[in-house]
CSV table of C-alpha atoms in Angstrom, one decimal:
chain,number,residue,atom,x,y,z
A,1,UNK,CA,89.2,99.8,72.9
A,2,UNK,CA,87.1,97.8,75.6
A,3,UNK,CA,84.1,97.0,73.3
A,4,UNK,CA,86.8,95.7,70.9
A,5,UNK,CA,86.8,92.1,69.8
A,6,UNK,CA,89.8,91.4,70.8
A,7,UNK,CA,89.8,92.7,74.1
A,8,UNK,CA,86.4,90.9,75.3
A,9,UNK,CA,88.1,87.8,74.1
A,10,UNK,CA,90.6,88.8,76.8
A,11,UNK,CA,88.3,89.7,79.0
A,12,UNK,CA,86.2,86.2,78.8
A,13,UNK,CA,89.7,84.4,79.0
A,14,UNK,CA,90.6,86.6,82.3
A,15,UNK,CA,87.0,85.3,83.7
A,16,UNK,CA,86.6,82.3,83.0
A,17,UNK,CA,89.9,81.0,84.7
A,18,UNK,CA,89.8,79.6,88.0
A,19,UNK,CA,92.4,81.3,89.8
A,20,UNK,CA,93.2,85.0,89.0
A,21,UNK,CA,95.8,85.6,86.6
A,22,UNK,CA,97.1,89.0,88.0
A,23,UNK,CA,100.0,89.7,85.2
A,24,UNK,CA,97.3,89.1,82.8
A,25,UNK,CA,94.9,91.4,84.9
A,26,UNK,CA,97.1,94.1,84.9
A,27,UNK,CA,98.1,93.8,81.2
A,28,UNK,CA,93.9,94.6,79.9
A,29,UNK,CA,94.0,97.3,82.8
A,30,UNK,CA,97.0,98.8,82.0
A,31,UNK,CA,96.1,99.4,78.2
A,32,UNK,CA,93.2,101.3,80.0
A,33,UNK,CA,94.9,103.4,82.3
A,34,UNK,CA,97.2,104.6,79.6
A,35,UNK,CA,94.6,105.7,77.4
A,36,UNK,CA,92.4,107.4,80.3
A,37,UNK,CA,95.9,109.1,81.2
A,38,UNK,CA,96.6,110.6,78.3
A,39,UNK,CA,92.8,111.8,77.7
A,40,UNK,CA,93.7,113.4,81.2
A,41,UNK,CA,97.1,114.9,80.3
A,42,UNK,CA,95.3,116.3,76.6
A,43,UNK,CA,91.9,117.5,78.2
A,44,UNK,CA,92.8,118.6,81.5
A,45,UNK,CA,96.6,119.4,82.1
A,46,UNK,CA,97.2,120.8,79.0
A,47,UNK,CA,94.2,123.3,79.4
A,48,UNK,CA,94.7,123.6,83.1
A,49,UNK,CA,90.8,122.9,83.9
A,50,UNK,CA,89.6,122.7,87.7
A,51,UNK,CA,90.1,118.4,87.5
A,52,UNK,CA,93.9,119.3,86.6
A,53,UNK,CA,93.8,121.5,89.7
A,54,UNK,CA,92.4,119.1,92.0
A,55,UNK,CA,95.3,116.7,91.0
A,56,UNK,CA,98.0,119.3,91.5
A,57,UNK,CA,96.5,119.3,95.1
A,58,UNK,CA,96.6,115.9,95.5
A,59,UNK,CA,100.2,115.9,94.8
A,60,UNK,CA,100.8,118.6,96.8
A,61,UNK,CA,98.8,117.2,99.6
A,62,UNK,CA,101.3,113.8,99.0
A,63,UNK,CA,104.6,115.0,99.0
A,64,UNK,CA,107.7,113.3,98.8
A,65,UNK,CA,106.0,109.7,100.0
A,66,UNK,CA,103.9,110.2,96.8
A,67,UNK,CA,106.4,111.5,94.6
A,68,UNK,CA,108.4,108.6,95.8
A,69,UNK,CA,106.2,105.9,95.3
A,70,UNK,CA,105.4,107.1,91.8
A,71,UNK,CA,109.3,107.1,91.4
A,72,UNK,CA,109.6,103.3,92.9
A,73,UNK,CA,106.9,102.6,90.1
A,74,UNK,CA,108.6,104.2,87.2
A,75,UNK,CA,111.9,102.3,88.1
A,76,UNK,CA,110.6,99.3,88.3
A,77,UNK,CA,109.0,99.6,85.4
A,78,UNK,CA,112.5,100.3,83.5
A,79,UNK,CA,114.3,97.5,85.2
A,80,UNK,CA,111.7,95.1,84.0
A,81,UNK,CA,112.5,95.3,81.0
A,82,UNK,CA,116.0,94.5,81.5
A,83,UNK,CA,117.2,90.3,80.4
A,84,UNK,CA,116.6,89.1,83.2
A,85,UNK,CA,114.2,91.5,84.6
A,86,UNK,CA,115.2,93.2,87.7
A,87,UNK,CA,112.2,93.1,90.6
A,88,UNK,CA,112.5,94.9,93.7
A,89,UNK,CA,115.1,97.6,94.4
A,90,UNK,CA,117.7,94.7,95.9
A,91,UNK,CA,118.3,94.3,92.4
A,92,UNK,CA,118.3,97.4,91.0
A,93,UNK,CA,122.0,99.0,89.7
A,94,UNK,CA,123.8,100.7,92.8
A,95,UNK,CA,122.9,104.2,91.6
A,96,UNK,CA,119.4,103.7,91.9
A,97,UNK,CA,119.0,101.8,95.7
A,98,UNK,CA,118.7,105.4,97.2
A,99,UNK,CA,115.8,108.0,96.6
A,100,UNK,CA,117.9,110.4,97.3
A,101,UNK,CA,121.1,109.7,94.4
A,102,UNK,CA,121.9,112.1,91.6
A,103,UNK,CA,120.8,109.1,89.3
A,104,UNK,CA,117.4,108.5,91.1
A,105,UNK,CA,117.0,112.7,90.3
A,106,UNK,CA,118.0,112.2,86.7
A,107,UNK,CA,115.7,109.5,86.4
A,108,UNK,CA,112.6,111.7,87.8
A,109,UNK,CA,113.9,114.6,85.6
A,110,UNK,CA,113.6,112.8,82.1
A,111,UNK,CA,110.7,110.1,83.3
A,112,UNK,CA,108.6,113.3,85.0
A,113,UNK,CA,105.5,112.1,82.4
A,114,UNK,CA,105.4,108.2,83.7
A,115,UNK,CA,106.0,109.7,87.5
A,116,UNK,CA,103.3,111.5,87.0
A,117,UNK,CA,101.3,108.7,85.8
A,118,UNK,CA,101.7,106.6,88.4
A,119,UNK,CA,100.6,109.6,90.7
A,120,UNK,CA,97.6,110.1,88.8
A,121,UNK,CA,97.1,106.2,89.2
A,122,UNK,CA,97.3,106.8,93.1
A,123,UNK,CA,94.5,109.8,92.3
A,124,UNK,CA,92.1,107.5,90.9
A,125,UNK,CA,92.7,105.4,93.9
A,126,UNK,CA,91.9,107.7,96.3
A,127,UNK,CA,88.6,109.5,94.8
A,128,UNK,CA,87.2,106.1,94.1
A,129,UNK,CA,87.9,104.6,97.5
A,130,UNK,CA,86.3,108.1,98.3
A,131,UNK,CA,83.3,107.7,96.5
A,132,UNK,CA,82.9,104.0,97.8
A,133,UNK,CA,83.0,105.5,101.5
A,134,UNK,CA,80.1,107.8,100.5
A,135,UNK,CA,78.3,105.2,98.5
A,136,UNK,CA,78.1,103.0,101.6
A,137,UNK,CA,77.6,106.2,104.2
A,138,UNK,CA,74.2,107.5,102.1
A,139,UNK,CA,73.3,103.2,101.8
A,140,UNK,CA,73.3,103.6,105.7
A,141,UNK,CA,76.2,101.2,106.3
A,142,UNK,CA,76.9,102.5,110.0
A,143,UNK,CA,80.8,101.2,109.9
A,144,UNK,CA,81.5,101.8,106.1
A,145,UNK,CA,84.5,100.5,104.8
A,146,UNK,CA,86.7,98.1,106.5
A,147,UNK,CA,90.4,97.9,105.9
A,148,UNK,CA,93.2,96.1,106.7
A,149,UNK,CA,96.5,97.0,107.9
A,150,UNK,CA,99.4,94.6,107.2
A,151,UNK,CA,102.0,94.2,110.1
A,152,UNK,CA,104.5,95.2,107.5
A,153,UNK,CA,105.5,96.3,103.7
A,154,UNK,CA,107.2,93.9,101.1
A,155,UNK,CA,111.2,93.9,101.5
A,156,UNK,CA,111.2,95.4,98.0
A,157,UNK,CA,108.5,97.5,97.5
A,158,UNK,CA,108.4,101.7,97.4
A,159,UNK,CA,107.5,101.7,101.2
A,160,UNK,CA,111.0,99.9,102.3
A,161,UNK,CA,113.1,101.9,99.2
A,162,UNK,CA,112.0,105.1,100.4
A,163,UNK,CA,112.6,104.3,103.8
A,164,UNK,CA,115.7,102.2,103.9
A,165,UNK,CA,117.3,103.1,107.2
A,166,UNK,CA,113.7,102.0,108.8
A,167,UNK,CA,113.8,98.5,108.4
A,168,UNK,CA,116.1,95.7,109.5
A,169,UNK,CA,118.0,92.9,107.9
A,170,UNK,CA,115.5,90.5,109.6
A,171,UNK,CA,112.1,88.7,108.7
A,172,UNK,CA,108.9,88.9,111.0
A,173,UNK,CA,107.2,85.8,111.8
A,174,UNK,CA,105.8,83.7,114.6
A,175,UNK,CA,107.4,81.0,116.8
A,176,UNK,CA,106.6,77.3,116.6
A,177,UNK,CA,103.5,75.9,118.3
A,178,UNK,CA,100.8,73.7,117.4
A,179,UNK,CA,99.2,75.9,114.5
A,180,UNK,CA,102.6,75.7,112.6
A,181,UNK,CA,105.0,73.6,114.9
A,182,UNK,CA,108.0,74.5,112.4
A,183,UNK,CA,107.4,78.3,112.8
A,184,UNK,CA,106.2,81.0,110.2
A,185,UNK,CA,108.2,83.3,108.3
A,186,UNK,CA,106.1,86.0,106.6
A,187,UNK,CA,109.3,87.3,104.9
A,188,UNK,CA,108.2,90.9,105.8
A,189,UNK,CA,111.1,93.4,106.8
A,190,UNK,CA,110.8,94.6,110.9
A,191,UNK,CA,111.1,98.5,111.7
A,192,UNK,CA,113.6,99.3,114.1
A,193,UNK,CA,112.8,100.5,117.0
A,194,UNK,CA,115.0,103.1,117.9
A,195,UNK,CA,115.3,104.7,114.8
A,196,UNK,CA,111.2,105.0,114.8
A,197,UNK,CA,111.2,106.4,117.8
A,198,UNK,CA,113.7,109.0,116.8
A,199,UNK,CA,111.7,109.8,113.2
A,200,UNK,CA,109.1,110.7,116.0
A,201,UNK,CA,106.8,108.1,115.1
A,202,UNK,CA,106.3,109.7,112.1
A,203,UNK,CA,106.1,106.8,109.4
A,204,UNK,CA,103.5,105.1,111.7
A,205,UNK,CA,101.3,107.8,111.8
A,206,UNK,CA,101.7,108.2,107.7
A,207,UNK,CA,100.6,105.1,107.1
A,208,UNK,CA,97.2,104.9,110.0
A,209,UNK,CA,96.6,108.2,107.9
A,210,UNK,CA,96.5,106.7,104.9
A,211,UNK,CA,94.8,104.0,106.1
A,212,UNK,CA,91.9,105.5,108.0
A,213,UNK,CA,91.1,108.3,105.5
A,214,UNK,CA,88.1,106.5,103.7
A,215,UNK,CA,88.0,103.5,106.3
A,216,UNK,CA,85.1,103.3,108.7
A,217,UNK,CA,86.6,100.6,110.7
A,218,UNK,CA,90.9,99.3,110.5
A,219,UNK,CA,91.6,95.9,111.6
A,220,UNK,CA,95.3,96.3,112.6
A,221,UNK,CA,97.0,92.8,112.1
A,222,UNK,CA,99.0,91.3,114.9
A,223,UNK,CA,98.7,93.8,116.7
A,224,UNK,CA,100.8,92.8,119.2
A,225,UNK,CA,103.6,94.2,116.8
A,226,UNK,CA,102.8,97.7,119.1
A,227,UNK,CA,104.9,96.0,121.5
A,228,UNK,CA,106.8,93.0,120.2
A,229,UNK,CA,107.7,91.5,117.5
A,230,UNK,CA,108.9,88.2,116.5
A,231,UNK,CA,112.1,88.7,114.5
A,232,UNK,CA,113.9,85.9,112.3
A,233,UNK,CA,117.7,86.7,111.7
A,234,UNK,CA,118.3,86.6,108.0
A,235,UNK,CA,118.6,83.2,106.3
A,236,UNK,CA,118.0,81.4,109.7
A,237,UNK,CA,115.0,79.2,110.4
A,238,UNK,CA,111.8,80.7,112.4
A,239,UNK,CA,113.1,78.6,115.3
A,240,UNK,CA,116.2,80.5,115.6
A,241,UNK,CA,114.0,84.0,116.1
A,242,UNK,CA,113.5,85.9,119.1
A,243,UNK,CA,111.2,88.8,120.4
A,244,UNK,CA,112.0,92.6,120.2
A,245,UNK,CA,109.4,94.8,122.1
A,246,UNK,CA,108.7,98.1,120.6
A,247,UNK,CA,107.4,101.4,122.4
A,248,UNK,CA,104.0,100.2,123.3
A,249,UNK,CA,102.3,102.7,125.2
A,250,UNK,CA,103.7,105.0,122.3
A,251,UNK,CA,102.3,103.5,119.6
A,252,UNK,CA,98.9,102.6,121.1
A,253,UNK,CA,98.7,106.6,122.4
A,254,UNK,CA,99.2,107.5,118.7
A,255,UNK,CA,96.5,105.0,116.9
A,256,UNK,CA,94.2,106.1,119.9
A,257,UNK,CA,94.6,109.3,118.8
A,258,UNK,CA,94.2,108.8,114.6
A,259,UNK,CA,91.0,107.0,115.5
A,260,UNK,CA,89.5,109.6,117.1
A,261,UNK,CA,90.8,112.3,114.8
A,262,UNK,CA,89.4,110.6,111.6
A,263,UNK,CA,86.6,108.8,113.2
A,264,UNK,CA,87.5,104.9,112.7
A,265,UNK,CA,86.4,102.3,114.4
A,266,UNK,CA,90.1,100.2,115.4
A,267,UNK,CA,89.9,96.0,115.9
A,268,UNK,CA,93.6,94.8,116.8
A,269,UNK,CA,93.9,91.0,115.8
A,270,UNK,CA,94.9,89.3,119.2
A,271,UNK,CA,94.9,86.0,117.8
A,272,UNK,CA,98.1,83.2,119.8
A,273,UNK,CA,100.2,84.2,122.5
A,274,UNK,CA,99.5,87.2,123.1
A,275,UNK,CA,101.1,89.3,126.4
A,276,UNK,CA,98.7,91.0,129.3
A,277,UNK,CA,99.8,94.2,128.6
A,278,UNK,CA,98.8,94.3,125.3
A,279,UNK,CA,95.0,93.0,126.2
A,280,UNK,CA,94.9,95.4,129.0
A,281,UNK,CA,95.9,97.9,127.0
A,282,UNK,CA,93.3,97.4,124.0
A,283,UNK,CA,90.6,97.1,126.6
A,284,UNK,CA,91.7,100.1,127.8
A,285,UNK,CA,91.8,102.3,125.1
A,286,UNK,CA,89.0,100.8,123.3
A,287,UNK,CA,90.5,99.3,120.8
A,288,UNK,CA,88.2,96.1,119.5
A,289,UNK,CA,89.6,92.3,120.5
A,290,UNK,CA,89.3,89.7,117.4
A,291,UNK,CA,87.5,86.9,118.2
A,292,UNK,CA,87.0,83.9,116.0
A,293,UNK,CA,84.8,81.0,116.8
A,294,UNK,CA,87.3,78.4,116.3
A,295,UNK,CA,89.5,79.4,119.5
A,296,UNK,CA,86.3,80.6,121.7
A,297,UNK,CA,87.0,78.4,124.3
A,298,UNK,CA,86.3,77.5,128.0
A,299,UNK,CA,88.9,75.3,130.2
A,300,UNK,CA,87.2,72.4,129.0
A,301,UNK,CA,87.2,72.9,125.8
A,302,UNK,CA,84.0,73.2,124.7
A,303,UNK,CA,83.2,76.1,122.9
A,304,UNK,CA,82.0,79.4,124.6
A,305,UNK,CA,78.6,80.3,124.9
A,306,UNK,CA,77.4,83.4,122.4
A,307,UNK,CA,76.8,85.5,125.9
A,308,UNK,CA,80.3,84.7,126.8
A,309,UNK,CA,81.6,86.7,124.2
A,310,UNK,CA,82.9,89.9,125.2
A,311,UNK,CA,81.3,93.3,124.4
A,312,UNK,CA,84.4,95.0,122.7
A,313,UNK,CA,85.1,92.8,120.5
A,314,UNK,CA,84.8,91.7,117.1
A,315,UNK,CA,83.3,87.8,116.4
A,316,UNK,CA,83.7,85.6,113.2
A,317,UNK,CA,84.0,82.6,112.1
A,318,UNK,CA,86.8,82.8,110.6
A,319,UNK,CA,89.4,84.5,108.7
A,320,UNK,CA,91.0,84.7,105.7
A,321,UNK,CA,94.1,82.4,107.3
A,322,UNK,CA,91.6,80.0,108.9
A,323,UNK,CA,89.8,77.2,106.9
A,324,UNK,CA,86.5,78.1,105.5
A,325,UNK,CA,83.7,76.5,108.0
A,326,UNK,CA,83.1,73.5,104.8
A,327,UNK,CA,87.2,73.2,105.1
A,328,UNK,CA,87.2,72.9,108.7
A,329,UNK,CA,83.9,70.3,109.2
A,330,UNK,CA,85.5,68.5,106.6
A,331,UNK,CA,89.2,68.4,107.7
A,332,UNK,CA,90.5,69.7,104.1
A,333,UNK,CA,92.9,72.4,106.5
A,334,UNK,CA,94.8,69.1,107.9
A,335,UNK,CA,95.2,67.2,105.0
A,336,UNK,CA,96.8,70.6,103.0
A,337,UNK,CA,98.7,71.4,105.6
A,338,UNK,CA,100.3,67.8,105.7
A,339,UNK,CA,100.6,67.7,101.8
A,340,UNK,CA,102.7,70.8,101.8
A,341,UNK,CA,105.2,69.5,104.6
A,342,UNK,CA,103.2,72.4,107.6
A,343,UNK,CA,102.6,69.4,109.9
A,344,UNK,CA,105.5,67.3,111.4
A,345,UNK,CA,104.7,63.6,110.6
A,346,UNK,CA,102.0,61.4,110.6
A,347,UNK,CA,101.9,61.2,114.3
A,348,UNK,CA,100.7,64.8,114.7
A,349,UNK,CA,98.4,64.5,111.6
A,350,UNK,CA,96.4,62.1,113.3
A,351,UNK,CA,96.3,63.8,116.7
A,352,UNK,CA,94.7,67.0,114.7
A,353,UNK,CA,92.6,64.4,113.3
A,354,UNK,CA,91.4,63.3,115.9
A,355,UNK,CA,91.2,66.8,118.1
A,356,UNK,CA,88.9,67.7,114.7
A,357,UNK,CA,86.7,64.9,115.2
A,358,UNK,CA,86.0,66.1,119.0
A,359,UNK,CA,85.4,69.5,117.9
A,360,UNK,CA,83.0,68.8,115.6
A,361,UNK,CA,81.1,66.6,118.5
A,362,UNK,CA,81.6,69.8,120.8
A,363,UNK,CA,80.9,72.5,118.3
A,364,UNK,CA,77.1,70.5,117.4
A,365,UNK,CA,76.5,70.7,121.6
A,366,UNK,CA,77.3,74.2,121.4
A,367,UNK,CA,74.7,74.8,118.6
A,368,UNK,CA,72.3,72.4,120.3
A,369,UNK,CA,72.3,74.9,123.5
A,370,UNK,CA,71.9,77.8,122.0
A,371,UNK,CA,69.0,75.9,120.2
A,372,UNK,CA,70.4,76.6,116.7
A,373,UNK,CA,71.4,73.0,116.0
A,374,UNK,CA,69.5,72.9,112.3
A,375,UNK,CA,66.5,69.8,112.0
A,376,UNK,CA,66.8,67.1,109.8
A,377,UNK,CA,70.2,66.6,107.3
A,378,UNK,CA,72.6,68.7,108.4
A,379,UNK,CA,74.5,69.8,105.1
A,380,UNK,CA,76.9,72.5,104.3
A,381,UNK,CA,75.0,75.1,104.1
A,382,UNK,CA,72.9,74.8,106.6
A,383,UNK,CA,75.8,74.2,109.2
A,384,UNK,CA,77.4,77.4,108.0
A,385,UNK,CA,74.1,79.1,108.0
A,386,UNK,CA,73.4,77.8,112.1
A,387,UNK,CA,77.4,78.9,112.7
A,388,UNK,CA,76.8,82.3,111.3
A,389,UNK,CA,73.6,82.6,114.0
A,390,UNK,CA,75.2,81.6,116.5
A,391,UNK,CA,78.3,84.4,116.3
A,392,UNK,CA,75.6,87.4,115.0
A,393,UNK,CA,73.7,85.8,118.4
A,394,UNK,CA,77.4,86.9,120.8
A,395,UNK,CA,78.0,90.1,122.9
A,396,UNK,CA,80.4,91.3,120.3
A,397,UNK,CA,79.8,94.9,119.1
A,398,UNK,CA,80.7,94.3,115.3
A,399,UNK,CA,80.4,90.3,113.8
A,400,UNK,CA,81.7,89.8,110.2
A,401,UNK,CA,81.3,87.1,107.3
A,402,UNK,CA,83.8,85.6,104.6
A,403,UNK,CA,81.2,85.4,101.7
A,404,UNK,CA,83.7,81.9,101.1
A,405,UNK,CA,81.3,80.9,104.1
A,406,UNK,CA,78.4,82.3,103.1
A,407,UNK,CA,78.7,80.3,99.4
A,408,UNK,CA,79.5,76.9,100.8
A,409,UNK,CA,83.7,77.3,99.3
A,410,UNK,CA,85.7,74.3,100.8
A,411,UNK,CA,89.4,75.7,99.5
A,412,UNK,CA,91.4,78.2,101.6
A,413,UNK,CA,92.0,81.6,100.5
A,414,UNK,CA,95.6,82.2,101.9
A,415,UNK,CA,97.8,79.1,103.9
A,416,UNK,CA,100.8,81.2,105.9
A,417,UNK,CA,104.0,80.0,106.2
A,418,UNK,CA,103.7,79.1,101.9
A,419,UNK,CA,104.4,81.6,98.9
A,420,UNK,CA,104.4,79.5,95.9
A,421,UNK,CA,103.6,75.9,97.5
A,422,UNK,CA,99.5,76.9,97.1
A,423,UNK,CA,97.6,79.8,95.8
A,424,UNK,CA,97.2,82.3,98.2
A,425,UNK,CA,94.9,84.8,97.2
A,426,UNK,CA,94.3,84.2,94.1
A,427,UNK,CA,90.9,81.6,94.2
A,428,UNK,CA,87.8,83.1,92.5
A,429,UNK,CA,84.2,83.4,94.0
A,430,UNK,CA,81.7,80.8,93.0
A,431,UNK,CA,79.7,84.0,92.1
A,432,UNK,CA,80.7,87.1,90.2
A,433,UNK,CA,80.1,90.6,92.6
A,434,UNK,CA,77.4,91.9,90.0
A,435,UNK,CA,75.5,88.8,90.7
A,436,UNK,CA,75.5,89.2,94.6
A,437,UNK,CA,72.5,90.9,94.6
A,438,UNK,CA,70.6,88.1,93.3
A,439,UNK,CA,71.9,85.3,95.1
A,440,UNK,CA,69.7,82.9,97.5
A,441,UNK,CA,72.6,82.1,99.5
A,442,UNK,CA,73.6,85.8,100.6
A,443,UNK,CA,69.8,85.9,101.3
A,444,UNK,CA,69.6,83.4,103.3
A,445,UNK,CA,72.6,84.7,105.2
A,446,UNK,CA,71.3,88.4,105.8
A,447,UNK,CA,68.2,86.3,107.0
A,448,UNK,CA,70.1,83.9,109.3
A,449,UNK,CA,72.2,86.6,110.7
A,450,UNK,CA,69.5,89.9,110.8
């Protein structure tokens, strides 16, 4: 099937586009996945070998969260066939919204062979994530893998269906202020409060679980959601949110606790306003600080010195919502945000301008200091190359690299506050992974940074 015409045609297509085409990616890896299933289900089910017991364990070892994802899958798989499809339970007929119905049952009863599917999907998951984690342990990567935890699940995904009485009618975002003076709304469903406290915690720990089992490090993001988060009532404006604190000391206890107990390294993203007892807290339970180059400040505003950093931390230069460093130097994050209607009026567009320009000035006196200002032309790469120094050069126990950075990319990968207005997520490397190995640039980086 793969070394078919046909399908390298697809394949070629697939690469050679410049943003990813994910329906198209999961239609080539879907026709995959269906043979390699039913090779499993004629090989190894049906003759009950030892890899047919190890995924009867994992099923077992899953439960209903499993079972219920694999259920969410199936049915949404039926209801996307309907005219017009149906996506996200919301939309689903009455009788299958709960988990728990006679029709969901039904469903499971006569669809037990794609269920199953989709739990031997989540299988393949797992042992491969597994065998990356020991790939990179016998390399002698001292972290390993680094994941990230989202500060919620999608509004109509498995998590929320399985969970209804959870999650609120409401939308988690952030206030307005300079970075987005209109507000962001991530569109991601809140958990109550109460009603996690009286489940005993129990989804949060779930999902750390599942998060930390092949991780070597978990960057938790906004983790100020352990004690408040910003909630948008529905169909309002993110002005018209407020704040709802959660059980703090709680929650913090309990990821304390999964760190230790599967050995993972925990970075909470501190990034805006973000209240004393939730710094105090990290610091005190050793949870990692996120610290980003752009907003290392002193009162002045000149950018802080590399020893200024602090030890428990993590240090970048950016992130995946920030501007790559060729974006930022060139101002490409201003002019976006003002084309797609992020930035008030023209008046504030040129005082961001103009706050860019002084940056720049301050951020080339900050290299100059720590005598990593580069001689001659200073170009892209070489600026990126002398920023990169400069935050490997900080206190900060762990320092991490976008390879957008290390490979000169100017466009952002993700723009919050948009969904369709820009295409988050979906830009390609300038370099395919196989070819990472013999790159100059990721050379020069390792160099720069070793």
């Amino acid at each position: 099937l793969v070394r078919a015409a046909s399908f390298q045609a697809e394949l070629a297509r697939l690469r050679e586009s410049d943003l990813v085409d994910y329906p198209g990616v999961a239609a080539a890896k879907g026709v995959v996945l269906e043979a390699l299933y039913r090779s499993f289900c004629a090989r190894h089910l049906a003759a009950a070998t030892p890899r047919a017991a190890q995924f009867r364990a994992f099923q077992k070892a899953g439960g209903t969260p499993l079972r219920r994802h694999a259920l969410f899958e199936a049915l949404q798989e039926r209801f996307a066939r309907d005219t017009p499809p149906r996506f996200g339970w919301q939309h689903w007929p009455d009788a299958y919204r709960d988990p728990g119905s006679a029709a969901v049952a039904a469903f499971e009863a006569a669809a037990i062979e794609r269920v199953e599917r989709n739990e031997y999907l989540q299988w393949q998951i797992h042992t491969q994530l597994a065998a990356a984690a020991t790939r990179a342990a016998a390399a002698g990567a001292r972290v390993g893998l680094y994941q990230d935890l989202a500060v919620s699940a999608d509004r109509g995904g498995a998590e929320v269906w399985s969970n209804r009485a959870l999650y609120a009618d409401a939308a988690v975002g952030a206030p307005p202020d300079d970075f987005a003076p209109q507000g962001q709304d991530w569109g991601l469903p809140p958990m109550l409060p109460e009603r996690l406290i009286a489940a005993g915690y129990a989804p949060f720990i779930a999902t750390l679980r599942a998060n930390m089992a092949h991780a070597g490090a978990l960057r938790i993001d906004h983790v100020m959601g352990l004690a408040r988060l910003f909630w948008i009532p529905p169909g309002g404006k993110a002005a018209e949110g407020t704040y709802v604190r959660y059980p703090f000391d709680a929650l913090l206890g309990i990821v304390t606790l999964e760190s230790h107990r599967n050995r993972c390294v925990v970075i909470g993203e501190d990034l805006g306003t973000v209240p004393d007892e939730v710094r105090e807290g990290l610091h005190r339970t050793g949870v990692l600080s996120y610290r980003l180059l752009p907003f290392e400040r002193e009162a002045d505003g000149s950018f802080k010195a590399p020893d200024r950093y602090p030890p428990d931390a993590l240090a970048a230069c950016g992130t995946h919502d920030l501007p790559t460093i060729a974006g930022w130097w060139e101002g490409r994050d201003i002019a976006l945000r003002s084309a797609l209607g992020l930035i008030a009026d023209d008046a504030q567009r040129e005082a961001q301008l103009a706050a860019r320009e002084r940056d720049r000035t301050l951020l080339l006196d900050a290299l100059s200091r720590a005598g990593l200002l580069p001689d001659g032309e200073l170009d892209a790469e070489a600026l990126a190359l002398a920023l990169q120094a400069y935050v490997a050069s900080s206190n900060a126990s762990i320092m991490v690299t976008q390879l957008e950075d290390a490979m000169g990319v100017g466009e952002q990968m993700n723009v919050p506050g948009t969904v369709d207005e820009h295409p988050n997520w979906r830009r390609r490397l300038p370099v395919a992974i196989e070819a990472f190995e013999g790159d100059a640039r990721l050379g020069r980086l390792c160099a720069a940074i070793g």
